[in-house]
GROMACS .gro file of C-alpha atoms in nm:
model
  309
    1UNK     CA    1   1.684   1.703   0.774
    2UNK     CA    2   1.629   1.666   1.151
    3UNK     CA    3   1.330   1.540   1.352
    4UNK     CA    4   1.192   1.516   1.665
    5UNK     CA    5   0.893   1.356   1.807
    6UNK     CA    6   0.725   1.318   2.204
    7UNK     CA    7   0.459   1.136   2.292
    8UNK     CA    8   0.314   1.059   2.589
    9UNK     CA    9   0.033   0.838   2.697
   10UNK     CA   10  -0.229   0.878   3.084
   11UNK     CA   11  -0.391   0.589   3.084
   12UNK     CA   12  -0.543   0.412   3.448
   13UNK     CA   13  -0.476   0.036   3.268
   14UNK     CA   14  -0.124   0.164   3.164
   15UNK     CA   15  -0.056   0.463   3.387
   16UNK     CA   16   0.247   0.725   3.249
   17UNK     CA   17   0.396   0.643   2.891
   18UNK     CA   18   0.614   0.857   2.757
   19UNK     CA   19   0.878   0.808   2.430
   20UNK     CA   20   1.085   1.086   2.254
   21UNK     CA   21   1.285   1.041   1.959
   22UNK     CA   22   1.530   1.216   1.736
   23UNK     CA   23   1.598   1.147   1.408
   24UNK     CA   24   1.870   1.252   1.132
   25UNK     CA   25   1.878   1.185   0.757
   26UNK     CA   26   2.051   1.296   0.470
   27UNK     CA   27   2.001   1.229   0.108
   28UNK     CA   28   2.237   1.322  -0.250
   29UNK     CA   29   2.139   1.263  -0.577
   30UNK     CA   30   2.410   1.280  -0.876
   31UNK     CA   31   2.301   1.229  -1.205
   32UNK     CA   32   2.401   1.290  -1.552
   33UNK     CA   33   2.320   1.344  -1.887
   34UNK     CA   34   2.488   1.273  -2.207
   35UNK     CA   35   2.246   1.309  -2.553
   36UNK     CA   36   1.961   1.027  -2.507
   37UNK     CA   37   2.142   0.901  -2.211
   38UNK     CA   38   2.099   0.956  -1.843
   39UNK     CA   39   2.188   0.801  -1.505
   40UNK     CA   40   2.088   0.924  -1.143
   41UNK     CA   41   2.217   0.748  -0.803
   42UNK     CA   42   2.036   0.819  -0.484
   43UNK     CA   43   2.236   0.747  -0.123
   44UNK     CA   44   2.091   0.813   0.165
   45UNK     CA   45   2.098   0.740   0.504
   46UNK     CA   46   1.874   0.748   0.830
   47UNK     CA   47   1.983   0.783   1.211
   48UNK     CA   48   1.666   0.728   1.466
   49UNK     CA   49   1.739   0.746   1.823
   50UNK     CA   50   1.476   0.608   2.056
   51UNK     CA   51   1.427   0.652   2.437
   52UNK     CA   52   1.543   0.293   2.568
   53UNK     CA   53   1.623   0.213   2.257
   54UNK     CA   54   1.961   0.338   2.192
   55UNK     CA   55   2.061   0.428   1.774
   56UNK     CA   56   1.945   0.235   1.464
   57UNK     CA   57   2.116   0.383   1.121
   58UNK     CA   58   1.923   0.274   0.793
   59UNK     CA   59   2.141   0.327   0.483
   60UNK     CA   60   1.982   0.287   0.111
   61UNK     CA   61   2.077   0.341  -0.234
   62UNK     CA   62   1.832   0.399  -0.566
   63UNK     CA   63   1.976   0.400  -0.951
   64UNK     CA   64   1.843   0.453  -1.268
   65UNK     CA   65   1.953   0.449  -1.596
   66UNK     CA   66   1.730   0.564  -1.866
   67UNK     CA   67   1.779   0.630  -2.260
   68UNK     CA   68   1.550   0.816  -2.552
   69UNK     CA   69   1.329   1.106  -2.549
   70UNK     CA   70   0.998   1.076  -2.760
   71UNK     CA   71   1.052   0.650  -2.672
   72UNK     CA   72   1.231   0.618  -2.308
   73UNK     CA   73   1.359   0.233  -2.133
   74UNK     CA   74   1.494   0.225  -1.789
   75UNK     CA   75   1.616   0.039  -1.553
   76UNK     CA   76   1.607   0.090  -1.179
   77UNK     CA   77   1.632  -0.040  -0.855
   78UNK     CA   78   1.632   0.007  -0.460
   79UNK     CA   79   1.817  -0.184  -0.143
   80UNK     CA   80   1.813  -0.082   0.179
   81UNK     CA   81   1.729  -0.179   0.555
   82UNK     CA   82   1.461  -0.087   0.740
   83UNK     CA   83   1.347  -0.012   1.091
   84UNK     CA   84   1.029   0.057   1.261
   85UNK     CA   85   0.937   0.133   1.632
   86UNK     CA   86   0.568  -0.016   1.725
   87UNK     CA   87   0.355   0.315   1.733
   88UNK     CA   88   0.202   0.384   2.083
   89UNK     CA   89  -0.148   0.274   1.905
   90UNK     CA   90   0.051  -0.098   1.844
   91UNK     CA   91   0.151  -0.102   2.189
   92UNK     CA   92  -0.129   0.112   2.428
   93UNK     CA   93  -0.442   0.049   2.231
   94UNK     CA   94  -0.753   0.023   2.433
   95UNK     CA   95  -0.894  -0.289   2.495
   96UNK     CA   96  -1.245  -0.332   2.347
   97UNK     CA   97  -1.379  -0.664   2.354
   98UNK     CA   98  -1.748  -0.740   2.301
   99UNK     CA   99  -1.810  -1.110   2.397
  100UNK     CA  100  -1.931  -1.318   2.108
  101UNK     CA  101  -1.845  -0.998   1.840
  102UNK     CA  102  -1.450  -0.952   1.823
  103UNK     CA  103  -1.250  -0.665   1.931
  104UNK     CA  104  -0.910  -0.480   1.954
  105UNK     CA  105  -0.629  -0.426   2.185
  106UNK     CA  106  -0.283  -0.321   2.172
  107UNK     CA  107   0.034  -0.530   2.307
  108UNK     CA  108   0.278  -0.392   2.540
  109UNK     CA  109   0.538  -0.669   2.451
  110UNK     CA  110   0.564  -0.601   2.114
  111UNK     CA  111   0.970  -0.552   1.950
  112UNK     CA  112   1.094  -0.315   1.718
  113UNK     CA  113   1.047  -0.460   1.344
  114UNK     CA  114   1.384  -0.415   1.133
  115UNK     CA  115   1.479  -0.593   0.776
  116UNK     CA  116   1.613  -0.528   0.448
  117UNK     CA  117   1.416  -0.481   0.104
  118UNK     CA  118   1.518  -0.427  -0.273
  119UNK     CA  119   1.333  -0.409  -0.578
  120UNK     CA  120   1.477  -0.384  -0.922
  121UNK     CA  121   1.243  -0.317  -1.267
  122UNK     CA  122   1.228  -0.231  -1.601
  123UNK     CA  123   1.002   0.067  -1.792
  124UNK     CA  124   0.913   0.172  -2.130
  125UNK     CA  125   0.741   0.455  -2.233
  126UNK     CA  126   0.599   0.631  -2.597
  127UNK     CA  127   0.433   0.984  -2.628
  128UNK     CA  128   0.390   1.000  -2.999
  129UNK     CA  129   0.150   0.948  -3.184
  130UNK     CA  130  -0.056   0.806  -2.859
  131UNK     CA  131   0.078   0.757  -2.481
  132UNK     CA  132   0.180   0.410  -2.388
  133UNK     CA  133   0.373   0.295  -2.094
  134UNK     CA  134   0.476  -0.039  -1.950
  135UNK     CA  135   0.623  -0.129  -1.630
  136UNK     CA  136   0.751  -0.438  -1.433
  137UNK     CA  137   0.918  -0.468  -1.121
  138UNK     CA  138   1.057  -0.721  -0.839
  139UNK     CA  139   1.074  -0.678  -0.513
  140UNK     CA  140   1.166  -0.856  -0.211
  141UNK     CA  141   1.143  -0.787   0.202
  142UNK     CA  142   1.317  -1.034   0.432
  143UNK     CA  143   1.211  -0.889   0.775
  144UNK     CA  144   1.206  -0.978   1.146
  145UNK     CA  145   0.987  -0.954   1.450
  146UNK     CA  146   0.756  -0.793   1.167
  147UNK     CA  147   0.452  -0.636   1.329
  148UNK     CA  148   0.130  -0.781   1.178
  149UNK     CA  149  -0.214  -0.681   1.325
  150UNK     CA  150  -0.377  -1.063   1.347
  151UNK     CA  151  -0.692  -1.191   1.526
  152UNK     CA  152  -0.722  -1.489   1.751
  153UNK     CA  153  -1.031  -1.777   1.733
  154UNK     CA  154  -1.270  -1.507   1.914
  155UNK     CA  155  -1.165  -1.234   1.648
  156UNK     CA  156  -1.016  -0.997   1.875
  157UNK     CA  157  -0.750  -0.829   1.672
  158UNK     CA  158  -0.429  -0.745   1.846
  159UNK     CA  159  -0.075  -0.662   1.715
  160UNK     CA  160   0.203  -0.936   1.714
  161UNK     CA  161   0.569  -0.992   1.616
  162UNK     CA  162   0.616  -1.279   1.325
  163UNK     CA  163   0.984  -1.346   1.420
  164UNK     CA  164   1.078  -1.378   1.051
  165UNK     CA  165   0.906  -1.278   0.730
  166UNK     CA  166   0.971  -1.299   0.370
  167UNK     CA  167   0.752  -1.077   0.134
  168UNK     CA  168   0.827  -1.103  -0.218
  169UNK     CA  169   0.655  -1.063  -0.564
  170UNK     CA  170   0.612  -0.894  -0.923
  171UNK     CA  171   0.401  -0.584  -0.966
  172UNK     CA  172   0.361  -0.438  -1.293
  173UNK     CA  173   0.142  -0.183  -1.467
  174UNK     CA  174   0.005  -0.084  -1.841
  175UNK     CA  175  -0.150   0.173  -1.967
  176UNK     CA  176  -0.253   0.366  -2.304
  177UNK     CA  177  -0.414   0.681  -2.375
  178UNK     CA  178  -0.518   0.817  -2.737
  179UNK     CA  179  -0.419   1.166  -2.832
  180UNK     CA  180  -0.569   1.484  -2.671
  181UNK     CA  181  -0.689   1.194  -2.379
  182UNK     CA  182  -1.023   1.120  -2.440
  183UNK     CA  183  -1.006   0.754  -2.403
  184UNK     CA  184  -0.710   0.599  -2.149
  185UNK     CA  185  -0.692   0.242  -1.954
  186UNK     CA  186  -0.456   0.060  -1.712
  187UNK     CA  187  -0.442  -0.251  -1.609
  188UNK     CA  188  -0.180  -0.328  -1.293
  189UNK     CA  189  -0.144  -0.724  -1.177
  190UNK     CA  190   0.044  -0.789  -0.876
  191UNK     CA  191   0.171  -1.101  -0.763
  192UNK     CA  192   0.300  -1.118  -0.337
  193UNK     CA  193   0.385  -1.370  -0.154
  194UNK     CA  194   0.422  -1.324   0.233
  195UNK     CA  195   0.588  -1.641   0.405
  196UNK     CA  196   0.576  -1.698   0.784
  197UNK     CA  197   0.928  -1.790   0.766
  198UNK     CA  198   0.917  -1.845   1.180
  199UNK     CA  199   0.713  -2.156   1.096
  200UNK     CA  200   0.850  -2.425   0.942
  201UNK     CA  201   0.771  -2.552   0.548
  202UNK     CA  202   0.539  -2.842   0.556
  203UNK     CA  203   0.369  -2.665   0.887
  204UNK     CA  204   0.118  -2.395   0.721
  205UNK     CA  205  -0.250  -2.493   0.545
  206UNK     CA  206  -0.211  -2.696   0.242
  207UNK     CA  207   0.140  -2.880   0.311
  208UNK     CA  208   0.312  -2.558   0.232
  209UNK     CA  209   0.428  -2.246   0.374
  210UNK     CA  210   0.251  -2.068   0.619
  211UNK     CA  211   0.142  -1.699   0.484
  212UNK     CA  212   0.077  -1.448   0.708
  213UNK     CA  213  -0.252  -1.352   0.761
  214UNK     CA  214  -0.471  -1.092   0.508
  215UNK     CA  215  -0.212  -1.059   0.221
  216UNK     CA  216  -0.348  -1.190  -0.094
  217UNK     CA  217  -0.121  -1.327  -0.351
  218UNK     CA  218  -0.329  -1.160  -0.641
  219UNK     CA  219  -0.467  -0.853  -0.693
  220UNK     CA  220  -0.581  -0.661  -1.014
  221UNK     CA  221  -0.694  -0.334  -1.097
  222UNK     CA  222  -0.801  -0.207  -1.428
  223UNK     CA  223  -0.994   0.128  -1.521
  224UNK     CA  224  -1.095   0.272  -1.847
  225UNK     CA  225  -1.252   0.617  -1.878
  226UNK     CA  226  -1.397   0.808  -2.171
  227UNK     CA  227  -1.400   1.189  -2.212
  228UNK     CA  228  -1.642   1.379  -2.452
  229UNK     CA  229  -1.612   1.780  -2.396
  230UNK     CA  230  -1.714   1.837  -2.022
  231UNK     CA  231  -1.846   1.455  -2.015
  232UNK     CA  232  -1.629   1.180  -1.806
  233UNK     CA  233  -1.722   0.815  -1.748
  234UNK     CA  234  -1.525   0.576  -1.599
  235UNK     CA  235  -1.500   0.179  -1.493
  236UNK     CA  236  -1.325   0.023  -1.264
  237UNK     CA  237  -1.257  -0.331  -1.171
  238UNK     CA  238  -1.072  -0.498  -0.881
  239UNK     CA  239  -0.970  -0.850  -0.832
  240UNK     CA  240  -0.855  -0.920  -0.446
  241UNK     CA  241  -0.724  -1.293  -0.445
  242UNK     CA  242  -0.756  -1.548  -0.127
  243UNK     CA  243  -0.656  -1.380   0.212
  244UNK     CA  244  -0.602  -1.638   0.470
  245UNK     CA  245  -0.727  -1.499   0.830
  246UNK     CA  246  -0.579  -1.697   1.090
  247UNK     CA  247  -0.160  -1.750   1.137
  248UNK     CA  248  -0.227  -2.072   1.100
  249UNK     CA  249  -0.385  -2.046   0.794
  250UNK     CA  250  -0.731  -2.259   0.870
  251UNK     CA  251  -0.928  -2.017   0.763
  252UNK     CA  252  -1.005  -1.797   0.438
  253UNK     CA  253  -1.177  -1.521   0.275
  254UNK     CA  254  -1.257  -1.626  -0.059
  255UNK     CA  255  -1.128  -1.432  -0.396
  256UNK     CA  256  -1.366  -1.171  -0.532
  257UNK     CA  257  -1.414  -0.922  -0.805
  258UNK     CA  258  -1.580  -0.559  -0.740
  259UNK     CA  259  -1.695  -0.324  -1.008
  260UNK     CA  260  -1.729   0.023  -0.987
  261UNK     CA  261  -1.838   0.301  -1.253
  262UNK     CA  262  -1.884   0.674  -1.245
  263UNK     CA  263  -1.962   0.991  -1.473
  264UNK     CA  264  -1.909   1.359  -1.380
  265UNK     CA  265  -1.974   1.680  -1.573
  266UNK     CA  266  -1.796   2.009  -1.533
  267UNK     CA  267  -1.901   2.353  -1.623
  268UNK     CA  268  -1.808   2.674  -1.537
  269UNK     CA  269  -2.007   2.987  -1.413
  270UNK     CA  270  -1.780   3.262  -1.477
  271UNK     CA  271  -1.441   3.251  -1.270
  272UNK     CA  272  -1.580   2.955  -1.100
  273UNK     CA  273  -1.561   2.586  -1.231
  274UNK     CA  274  -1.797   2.295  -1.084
  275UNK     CA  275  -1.792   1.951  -1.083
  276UNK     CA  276  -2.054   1.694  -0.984
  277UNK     CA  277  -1.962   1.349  -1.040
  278UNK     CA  278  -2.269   0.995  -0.996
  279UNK     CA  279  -2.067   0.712  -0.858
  280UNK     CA  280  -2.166   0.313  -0.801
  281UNK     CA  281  -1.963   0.140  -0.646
  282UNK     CA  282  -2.018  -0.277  -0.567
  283UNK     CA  283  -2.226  -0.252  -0.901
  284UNK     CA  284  -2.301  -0.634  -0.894
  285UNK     CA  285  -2.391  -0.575  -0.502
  286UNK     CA  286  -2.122  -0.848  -0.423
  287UNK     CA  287  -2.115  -0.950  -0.004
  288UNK     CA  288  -1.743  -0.863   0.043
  289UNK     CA  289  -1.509  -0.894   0.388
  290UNK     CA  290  -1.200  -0.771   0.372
  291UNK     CA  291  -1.150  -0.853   0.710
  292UNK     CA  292  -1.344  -1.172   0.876
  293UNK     CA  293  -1.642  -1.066   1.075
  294UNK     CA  294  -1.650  -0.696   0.959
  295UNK     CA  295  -1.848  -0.696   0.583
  296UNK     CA  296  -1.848  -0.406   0.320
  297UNK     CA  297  -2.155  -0.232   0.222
  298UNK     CA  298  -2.291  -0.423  -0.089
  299UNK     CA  299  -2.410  -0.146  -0.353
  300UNK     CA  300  -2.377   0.195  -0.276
  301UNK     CA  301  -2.418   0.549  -0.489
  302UNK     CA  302  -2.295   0.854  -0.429
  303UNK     CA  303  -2.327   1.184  -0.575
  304UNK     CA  304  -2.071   1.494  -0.491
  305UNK     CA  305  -2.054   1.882  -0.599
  306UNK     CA  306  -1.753   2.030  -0.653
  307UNK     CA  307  -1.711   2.415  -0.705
  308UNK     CA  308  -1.351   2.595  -0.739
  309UNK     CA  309  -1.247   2.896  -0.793
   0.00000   0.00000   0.00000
């Protein structure tokens, strides 16, 4: 595939701005299949030529080997490197400050972001007699002059590079559903970990590393939903763990858990099939910030018609 991008920015605080950039990547997948067995390898490679820039190639291979049919395990993972050019809304944003209340800007000065990443897991999946699947999966970023949106002590947020970064964790993921589907749930934990490695151990909050700034270590969603004939109800819960909200990790946004629960009933009129679905979300009315200074609405409803044809 090819692509090509121009963009260009009149602005009286940064006057002309103007970037092209042409890009060229190719992918091949080979795979095989031999009775229950079956392997697939993915190479692939990106070229991305910037204005000023000059060339950045970003090679990356995938594999998979999987075995069974009505009961499937397989194995997989990913490596590759990585590059990214700070957008023009990184670098030009408009400066908005209100005294007292926060803001935004961009940064000029910002560097292109480039690392490498891998991940490697392991799945397992049943059809018969009910559906049940299981997943887990490592993964690991080391990166440098990341770009990380952060805000300073009068919480105007403006992008900066974090010379070097390590983001690593577990996610995994199980769910169930009973023949014909009317009941199903999932649950998906993820552990992260996202290490300032540009500072020093023994530097960051708590005699530890320093983690970078609104990336919570824990998080946990789980739904379950019930189906009776044209009938649908559903719950869902979320767990968002600490998010720290200064570099320097002196500040926090505690943990918190949100609920949220919905039913919908279809019918049809003729060729035509609607849908209108109740939904509360917040159902305890929790205040939640996922960002310092700028809170969620606490309990909220919401009703929607749908009609297709």
């Amino acid at each position: 595939g090819l692509e090509w991008s121009d963009d260009n920015l009149n602005s009286t605080k940064f006057q002309s701005q103007r970037r092209t950039a042409g890009s060229l990547y190719a992918e091949l997948e080979a795979s095989e299949r031999v009775s229950s067995l079956e392997w697939k390898i993915n190479p692939a490679v990106r070229l991305d030529r910037f204005s000023g820039n000059g060339m950045e190639a970003c090679p990356k291979i995938g594999a998979m080997i999987r075995t069974g049919r009505v009961h499937t395990a397989a194995i997989r993972a990913n490596a590759g490197r990585s590059f990214r050019m700070p957008a023009f809304n990184d670098l030009f944003w408009p400066e908005q400050i209100w005294p007292g209340y926060g803001g935004t800007r961009g940064n000029p000065a910002l560097k292109p972001e480039t690392g490498w990443y891998g991940d490697a897991g392991l799945a397992f999946e049943k059809t018969e007699p009910f559906y049940f699947q299981a997943e887990l999966a490592f993964f690991e970023n080391r990166m440098e002059n990341l770009i990380d949106w952060q805000s300073d002590a009068d919480f105007v947020f403006a992008p900066v590079n974090v010379g070097k970064a390590r983001i690593h964790g577990v996610e995994s993921r199980v769910s169930f559903k009973t023949p014909g589907g009317g009941f199903q749930a999932s649950i998906s934990p993820c552990w992260m970990r996202s290490v300032d490695m540009s500072v020093s151990k023994g530097d960051g909050g708590g005699g530890g590393d320093r983690l970078l700034p609104y990336r919570p270590e824990w998080k946990i969603d789980a739904d379950a939903g019930f189906s009776l004939k044209a009938l649908h109800f559903d719950l869902r819960h979320q767990t968002v763990g600490r998010r720290f909200t200064t570099a320097d990790n002196g500040k926090a946004l505690p943990a918190y858990p949100l609920w949220n629960a919905g039913a919908s009933f279809r019918s049809r009129f003729g060729a035509f099939t609607a849908n209108t679905r109740f939904q509360v979300n917040n159902l305890a009315g929790r205040r939640i910030s996922n960002m310092d200074g700028y809170p969620l609405p606490g309990r909220e409803y919401r009703i929607s018609f749908e009609m297709h044809y």
